[in-house]
Amino acid sequence: MVNKIKTCVFISGKGSNLLSILKSSRDYNFPINIQLIISNNPKADGIKIAKKYNIPFKYYSDIDKNKFEARALLELKKSKIKFICLAGFLRILSHNFINNFGYKIINIHPSLLPKYKGINTHQRVLMSKEKYSGCTVHFVIPKLDSGKIILQKKVLISKNETVSALKKKILAQEHIVYSQSIISIFR
Ligand code: GRF
């Protein structure tokens, strides 16, 4: 594929989803190319991935939401980014940012949305004695974890499942479904 869509991944932490998308993007037919990584956390481990794979990155420390968004928008314009993937990005983007960017933004959330929006998902799922959980890739709108669903993966919750075991199980599915979702959007 010659004209891959110029993409930026937003991270705040480990960046395992970033790595999974990055690996997929090396495939000739994968529709996007990661050309920029933005972190709101200067200590995010995902920045090491950016360095290792030689991808331009920016991180911002201790700045408020407005400043962060203004700087990010500037970088996105400079790099001619036309698509954003949020991957473990722990901030809610404003209406203003989403409108100003003007292209598609997607996110991954570790639950079967619309159930369990927000944080501490796995704890809440276990407390509610759910039989299943999973992950969801969805379009980003100003309302938290509420945009149109692209794809979901379901996992069965075992007896005596712990938060960390469930997290690990779901993360493995996230790494599959994120790339599948990107393919399905641009097919
Ligand atoms: C993932 O579970 C993602 O769904 C959630 O935060 C976690 C981030 O993982 N939003 P990573 O930084 O991609 O490893």
PDB file of C-alpha atoms and ligand atoms in Angstrom:
ATOM      1  CA  MET A   1       0.000   0.000   0.000  1.00  0.00           C
ATOM      2  CA  VAL A   2       1.631   3.218  -1.136  1.00  0.00           C
ATOM      3  CA  ASN A   3      -0.442   5.919   0.500  1.00  0.00           C
ATOM      4  CA  LYS A   4      -0.652   4.908   4.112  1.00  0.00           C
ATOM      5  CA  ILE A   5      -2.585   7.230   6.400  1.00  0.00           C
ATOM      6  CA  LYS A   6      -0.291   9.376   8.523  1.00  0.00           C
ATOM      7  CA  THR A   7      -1.128   8.440  12.096  1.00  0.00           C
ATOM      8  CA  CYS A   8      -0.288   9.642  15.582  1.00  0.00           C
ATOM      9  CA  VAL A   9      -0.628   7.410  18.665  1.00  0.00           C
ATOM     10  CA  PHE A  10      -1.363   9.080  22.019  1.00  0.00           C
ATOM     11  CA  ILE A  11      -0.063   7.242  25.074  1.00  0.00           C
ATOM     12  CA  SER A  12       0.311   7.741  28.836  1.00  0.00           C
ATOM     13  CA  GLY A  13       1.930   4.498  29.983  1.00  0.00           C
ATOM     14  CA  LYS A  14       3.392   1.191  28.943  1.00  0.00           C
ATOM     15  CA  GLY A  15       2.544   1.384  25.261  1.00  0.00           C
ATOM     16  CA  SER A  16       1.885  -2.305  24.604  1.00  0.00           C
ATOM     17  CA  ASN A  17      -1.014  -1.398  22.304  1.00  0.00           C
ATOM     18  CA  LEU A  18       1.243   1.107  20.560  1.00  0.00           C
ATOM     19  CA  LEU A  19       3.736  -1.698  19.946  1.00  0.00           C
ATOM     20  CA  SER A  20       1.076  -4.017  18.568  1.00  0.00           C
ATOM     21  CA  ILE A  21      -0.155  -1.374  16.083  1.00  0.00           C
ATOM     22  CA  LEU A  22       3.426  -0.540  15.172  1.00  0.00           C
ATOM     23  CA  LYS A  23       4.173  -4.167  14.357  1.00  0.00           C
ATOM     24  CA  SER A  24       1.019  -4.443  12.224  1.00  0.00           C
ATOM     25  CA  SER A  25       1.892  -1.244  10.399  1.00  0.00           C
ATOM     26  CA  ARG A  26       5.041  -2.843   9.021  1.00  0.00           C
ATOM     27  CA  ASP A  27       2.834  -4.994   6.829  1.00  0.00           C
ATOM     28  CA  TYR A  28       2.708  -3.527   3.327  1.00  0.00           C
ATOM     29  CA  ASN A  29      -1.094  -3.738   3.209  1.00  0.00           C
ATOM     30  CA  PHE A  30      -1.797  -2.254   6.629  1.00  0.00           C
ATOM     31  CA  PRO A  31      -3.606   1.059   6.012  1.00  0.00           C
ATOM     32  CA  ILE A  32      -1.727   3.328   8.413  1.00  0.00           C
ATOM     33  CA  ASN A  33       1.780   4.401   9.251  1.00  0.00           C
ATOM     34  CA  ILE A  34       2.739   5.727  12.686  1.00  0.00           C
ATOM     35  CA  GLN A  35       4.567   8.993  12.129  1.00  0.00           C
ATOM     36  CA  LEU A  36       4.234  10.592  15.542  1.00  0.00           C
ATOM     37  CA  ILE A  37       3.795   9.515  19.164  1.00  0.00           C
ATOM     38  CA  ILE A  38       2.509  11.943  21.769  1.00  0.00           C
ATOM     39  CA  SER A  39       2.607  11.318  25.511  1.00  0.00           C
ATOM     40  CA  ASN A  40       1.177  13.456  28.293  1.00  0.00           C
ATOM     41  CA  ASN A  41       3.510  11.618  30.655  1.00  0.00           C
ATOM     42  CA  PRO A  42       7.268  12.136  30.301  1.00  0.00           C
ATOM     43  CA  LYS A  43       7.906   8.875  32.171  1.00  0.00           C
ATOM     44  CA  ALA A  44       5.712   6.718  29.936  1.00  0.00           C
ATOM     45  CA  ASP A  45       7.480   3.496  28.983  1.00  0.00           C
ATOM     46  CA  GLY A  46       5.957   3.832  25.533  1.00  0.00           C
ATOM     47  CA  ILE A  47       8.476   6.598  24.816  1.00  0.00           C
ATOM     48  CA  LYS A  48      11.193   3.910  24.824  1.00  0.00           C
ATOM     49  CA  ILE A  49       9.308   2.193  22.001  1.00  0.00           C
ATOM     50  CA  ALA A  50       9.289   5.453  20.032  1.00  0.00           C
ATOM     51  CA  LYS A  51      13.044   5.737  20.480  1.00  0.00           C
ATOM     52  CA  LYS A  52      13.737   2.103  19.644  1.00  0.00           C
ATOM     53  CA  TYR A  53      11.716   2.257  16.425  1.00  0.00           C
ATOM     54  CA  ASN A  54      12.923   5.720  15.522  1.00  0.00           C
ATOM     55  CA  ILE A  55       9.522   7.361  15.475  1.00  0.00           C
ATOM     56  CA  PRO A  56       9.259  11.087  16.206  1.00  0.00           C
ATOM     57  CA  PHE A  57       7.744  11.681  19.629  1.00  0.00           C
ATOM     58  CA  LYS A  58       6.716  14.542  21.878  1.00  0.00           C
ATOM     59  CA  TYR A  59       5.968  14.476  25.567  1.00  0.00           C
ATOM     60  CA  TYR A  60       4.607  17.174  27.757  1.00  0.00           C
ATOM     61  CA  SER A  61       4.986  17.387  31.495  1.00  0.00           C
ATOM     62  CA  ASP A  62       2.915  19.259  34.019  1.00  0.00           C
ATOM     63  CA  ILE A  63       0.870  21.295  31.631  1.00  0.00           C
ATOM     64  CA  ASP A  64      -2.836  21.845  31.822  1.00  0.00           C
ATOM     65  CA  LYS A  65      -5.279  20.322  29.388  1.00  0.00           C
ATOM     66  CA  ASN A  66      -5.638  23.449  27.221  1.00  0.00           C
ATOM     67  CA  LYS A  67      -1.902  23.861  26.787  1.00  0.00           C
ATOM     68  CA  PHE A  68      -1.429  20.165  26.112  1.00  0.00           C
ATOM     69  CA  GLU A  69      -4.120  20.156  23.443  1.00  0.00           C
ATOM     70  CA  ALA A  70      -2.852  23.348  21.781  1.00  0.00           C
ATOM     71  CA  ARG A  71       0.693  21.966  21.552  1.00  0.00           C
ATOM     72  CA  ALA A  72      -0.500  18.585  20.350  1.00  0.00           C
ATOM     73  CA  LEU A  73      -2.647  20.190  17.623  1.00  0.00           C
ATOM     74  CA  LEU A  74       0.343  22.149  16.411  1.00  0.00           C
ATOM     75  CA  GLU A  75       2.459  18.993  16.142  1.00  0.00           C
ATOM     76  CA  LEU A  76      -0.324  17.109  14.401  1.00  0.00           C
ATOM     77  CA  LYS A  77      -0.608  19.873  11.789  1.00  0.00           C
ATOM     78  CA  LYS A  78       3.163  20.041  11.302  1.00  0.00           C
ATOM     79  CA  SER A  79       3.344  16.295  10.689  1.00  0.00           C
ATOM     80  CA  LYS A  80       0.193  16.292   8.510  1.00  0.00           C
ATOM     81  CA  ILE A  81      -1.429  13.658  10.732  1.00  0.00           C
ATOM     82  CA  LYS A  82      -4.824  12.445   9.488  1.00  0.00           C
ATOM     83  CA  PHE A  83      -5.732   9.809  12.095  1.00  0.00           C
ATOM     84  CA  ILE A  84      -5.222   9.399  15.854  1.00  0.00           C
ATOM     85  CA  CYS A  85      -5.170   6.187  17.890  1.00  0.00           C
ATOM     86  CA  LEU A  86      -5.488   6.603  21.647  1.00  0.00           C
ATOM     87  CA  ALA A  87      -3.680   3.695  23.298  1.00  0.00           C
ATOM     88  CA  GLY A  88      -3.718   3.785  27.071  1.00  0.00           C
ATOM     89  CA  PHE A  89      -4.056   7.562  26.936  1.00  0.00           C
ATOM     90  CA  LEU A  90      -5.393   8.712  30.283  1.00  0.00           C
ATOM     91  CA  ARG A  91      -6.919  12.060  29.412  1.00  0.00           C
ATOM     92  CA  ILE A  92     -10.276  13.029  28.036  1.00  0.00           C
ATOM     93  CA  LEU A  93      -9.947  15.089  24.859  1.00  0.00           C
ATOM     94  CA  SER A  94     -12.077  18.215  24.669  1.00  0.00           C
ATOM     95  CA  HIS A  95     -14.790  18.943  22.148  1.00  0.00           C
ATOM     96  CA  ASN A  96     -12.600  21.757  20.878  1.00  0.00           C
ATOM     97  CA  PHE A  97      -9.631  19.431  20.256  1.00  0.00           C
ATOM     98  CA  ILE A  98     -11.756  16.825  18.476  1.00  0.00           C
ATOM     99  CA  ASN A  99     -13.356  19.483  16.236  1.00  0.00           C
ATOM    100  CA  ASN A 100     -10.106  21.248  15.496  1.00  0.00           C
ATOM    101  CA  PHE A 101      -8.317  18.050  14.544  1.00  0.00           C
ATOM    102  CA  GLY A 102     -11.144  17.233  12.144  1.00  0.00           C
ATOM    103  CA  TYR A 103     -10.179  13.633  11.300  1.00  0.00           C
ATOM    104  CA  LYS A 104     -11.011  10.271  12.880  1.00  0.00           C
ATOM    105  CA  ILE A 105      -9.853   9.470  16.423  1.00  0.00           C
ATOM    106  CA  ILE A 106     -10.230   5.996  17.914  1.00  0.00           C
ATOM    107  CA  ASN A 107      -9.664   4.543  21.386  1.00  0.00           C
ATOM    108  CA  ILE A 108      -9.382   1.156  23.063  1.00  0.00           C
ATOM    109  CA  HIS A 109     -11.168   0.495  26.332  1.00  0.00           C
ATOM    110  CA  PRO A 110     -10.794  -2.644  28.474  1.00  0.00           C
ATOM    111  CA  SER A 111     -14.469  -3.533  28.854  1.00  0.00           C
ATOM    112  CA  LEU A 112     -17.421  -4.550  26.763  1.00  0.00           C
ATOM    113  CA  LEU A 113     -18.791  -1.062  26.232  1.00  0.00           C
ATOM    114  CA  PRO A 114     -21.295   0.420  26.905  1.00  0.00           C
ATOM    115  CA  LYS A 115     -20.711  -1.392  30.189  1.00  0.00           C
ATOM    116  CA  TYR A 116     -17.991  -0.175  32.567  1.00  0.00           C
ATOM    117  CA  LYS A 117     -16.947   3.133  31.075  1.00  0.00           C
ATOM    118  CA  GLY A 118     -14.182   5.008  32.881  1.00  0.00           C
ATOM    119  CA  ILE A 119     -11.461   3.745  35.229  1.00  0.00           C
ATOM    120  CA  ASN A 120     -10.963   0.677  37.468  1.00  0.00           C
ATOM    121  CA  THR A 121     -12.816  -1.388  34.924  1.00  0.00           C
ATOM    122  CA  HIS A 122     -11.560  -4.850  35.893  1.00  0.00           C
ATOM    123  CA  GLN A 123     -12.224  -4.322  39.611  1.00  0.00           C
ATOM    124  CA  ARG A 124     -15.790  -3.240  38.889  1.00  0.00           C
ATOM    125  CA  VAL A 125     -16.386  -6.146  36.500  1.00  0.00           C
ATOM    126  CA  LEU A 126     -15.206  -8.671  39.123  1.00  0.00           C
ATOM    127  CA  MET A 127     -17.186  -7.005  41.901  1.00  0.00           C
ATOM    128  CA  SER A 128     -20.308  -7.301  39.778  1.00  0.00           C
ATOM    129  CA  LYS A 129     -19.668 -11.022  39.268  1.00  0.00           C
ATOM    130  CA  GLU A 130     -19.854 -10.751  35.485  1.00  0.00           C
ATOM    131  CA  LYS A 131     -19.409 -13.927  33.442  1.00  0.00           C
ATOM    132  CA  TYR A 132     -17.676 -12.147  30.595  1.00  0.00           C
ATOM    133  CA  SER A 133     -15.582  -9.085  30.025  1.00  0.00           C
ATOM    134  CA  GLY A 134     -13.483  -7.931  27.097  1.00  0.00           C
ATOM    135  CA  CYS A 135     -12.335  -4.907  25.184  1.00  0.00           C
ATOM    136  CA  THR A 136     -13.778  -2.408  22.746  1.00  0.00           C
ATOM    137  CA  VAL A 137     -12.337  -0.189  20.037  1.00  0.00           C
ATOM    138  CA  HIS A 138     -14.542   2.833  19.395  1.00  0.00           C
ATOM    139  CA  PHE A 139     -14.573   6.253  17.767  1.00  0.00           C
ATOM    140  CA  VAL A 140     -13.824   9.119  20.115  1.00  0.00           C
ATOM    141  CA  ILE A 141     -16.449  11.733  20.819  1.00  0.00           C
ATOM    142  CA  PRO A 142     -16.362  14.303  23.647  1.00  0.00           C
ATOM    143  CA  LYS A 143     -18.442  12.011  25.897  1.00  0.00           C
ATOM    144  CA  LEU A 144     -16.190   9.483  27.678  1.00  0.00           C
ATOM    145  CA  ASP A 145     -16.032   5.974  26.137  1.00  0.00           C
ATOM    146  CA  SER A 146     -19.262   6.614  24.266  1.00  0.00           C
ATOM    147  CA  GLY A 147     -18.474   6.886  20.528  1.00  0.00           C
ATOM    148  CA  LYS A 148     -19.614   4.374  17.918  1.00  0.00           C
ATOM    149  CA  ILE A 149     -18.220   0.891  18.518  1.00  0.00           C
ATOM    150  CA  ILE A 150     -15.907  -0.494  15.832  1.00  0.00           C
ATOM    151  CA  LEU A 151     -15.037  -3.972  17.193  1.00  0.00           C
ATOM    152  CA  GLN A 152     -15.143  -5.892  20.466  1.00  0.00           C
ATOM    153  CA  LYS A 153     -13.518  -9.062  21.824  1.00  0.00           C
ATOM    154  CA  LYS A 154     -15.051 -11.059  24.623  1.00  0.00           C
ATOM    155  CA  VAL A 155     -13.257 -13.145  27.272  1.00  0.00           C
ATOM    156  CA  LEU A 156     -14.680 -15.605  29.749  1.00  0.00           C
ATOM    157  CA  ILE A 157     -14.016 -14.767  33.390  1.00  0.00           C
ATOM    158  CA  SER A 158     -12.603 -17.754  35.289  1.00  0.00           C
ATOM    159  CA  LYS A 159     -13.553 -18.803  38.778  1.00  0.00           C
ATOM    160  CA  ASN A 160     -11.485 -16.811  41.311  1.00  0.00           C
ATOM    161  CA  GLU A 161     -10.184 -14.528  38.565  1.00  0.00           C
ATOM    162  CA  THR A 162      -7.905 -11.758  39.879  1.00  0.00           C
ATOM    163  CA  VAL A 163      -7.707  -8.210  38.567  1.00  0.00           C
ATOM    164  CA  SER A 164      -4.192  -8.746  37.240  1.00  0.00           C
ATOM    165  CA  ALA A 165      -5.042 -12.044  35.532  1.00  0.00           C
ATOM    166  CA  LEU A 166      -8.106 -10.503  33.903  1.00  0.00           C
ATOM    167  CA  LYS A 167      -6.122  -7.475  32.824  1.00  0.00           C
ATOM    168  CA  LYS A 168      -3.499  -9.680  31.184  1.00  0.00           C
ATOM    169  CA  LYS A 169      -6.102 -11.825  29.460  1.00  0.00           C
ATOM    170  CA  ILE A 170      -7.901  -8.784  28.051  1.00  0.00           C
ATOM    171  CA  LEU A 171      -4.696  -7.002  27.048  1.00  0.00           C
ATOM    172  CA  ALA A 172      -3.768  -9.961  24.823  1.00  0.00           C
ATOM    173  CA  GLN A 173      -7.108  -9.507  23.038  1.00  0.00           C
ATOM    174  CA  GLU A 174      -6.601  -5.724  22.814  1.00  0.00           C
ATOM    175  CA  HIS A 175      -3.428  -6.320  20.839  1.00  0.00           C
ATOM    176  CA  ILE A 176      -5.407  -8.289  18.262  1.00  0.00           C
ATOM    177  CA  VAL A 177      -8.544  -6.191  18.059  1.00  0.00           C
ATOM    178  CA  TYR A 178      -6.828  -2.801  17.739  1.00  0.00           C
ATOM    179  CA  SER A 179      -5.173  -3.679  14.427  1.00  0.00           C
ATOM    180  CA  GLN A 180      -8.291  -5.464  13.179  1.00  0.00           C
ATOM    181  CA  SER A 181     -10.307  -2.322  13.891  1.00  0.00           C
ATOM    182  CA  ILE A 182      -7.898  -0.107  11.962  1.00  0.00           C
ATOM    183  CA  ILE A 183      -8.124  -2.459   8.984  1.00  0.00           C
ATOM    184  CA  SER A 184     -11.916  -2.471   9.174  1.00  0.00           C
ATOM    185  CA  ILE A 185     -12.145   1.342   9.213  1.00  0.00           C
ATOM    186  CA  PHE A 186     -10.087   1.841   6.075  1.00  0.00           C
ATOM    187  CA  ARG A 187     -11.151  -1.224   4.129  1.00  0.00           C
TER     188      ARG A 187
HETATM  189  C1  GRF B   1      -5.102  -0.926  28.150  1.00  0.00           C
HETATM  190  O1  GRF B   1      -5.789  -1.860  28.920  1.00  0.00           O
HETATM  191  C2  GRF B   1      -6.088   0.011  27.493  1.00  0.00           C
HETATM  192  O2  GRF B   1      -7.276  -0.604  27.131  1.00  0.00           O
HETATM  193  C3  GRF B   1      -6.337   0.993  28.594  1.00  0.00           C
HETATM  194  O3  GRF B   1      -5.096   1.169  29.217  1.00  0.00           O
HETATM  195  C4  GRF B   1      -4.280   0.020  29.012  1.00  0.00           C
HETATM  196  C5  GRF B   1      -3.049   0.532  28.357  1.00  0.00           C
HETATM  197  O4  GRF B   1      -2.126  -0.407  28.020  1.00  0.00           O
HETATM  198  N1  GRF B   1      -6.957   2.184  28.071  1.00  0.00           N
HETATM  199  P1  GRF B   1      -0.857  -0.066  27.131  1.00  0.00           P
HETATM  200  O5  GRF B   1      -0.261   1.259  27.593  1.00  0.00           O
HETATM  201  O6  GRF B   1      -1.273  -0.041  25.691  1.00  0.00           O
HETATM  202  O7  GRF B   1       0.089  -1.205  27.431  1.00  0.00           O
END
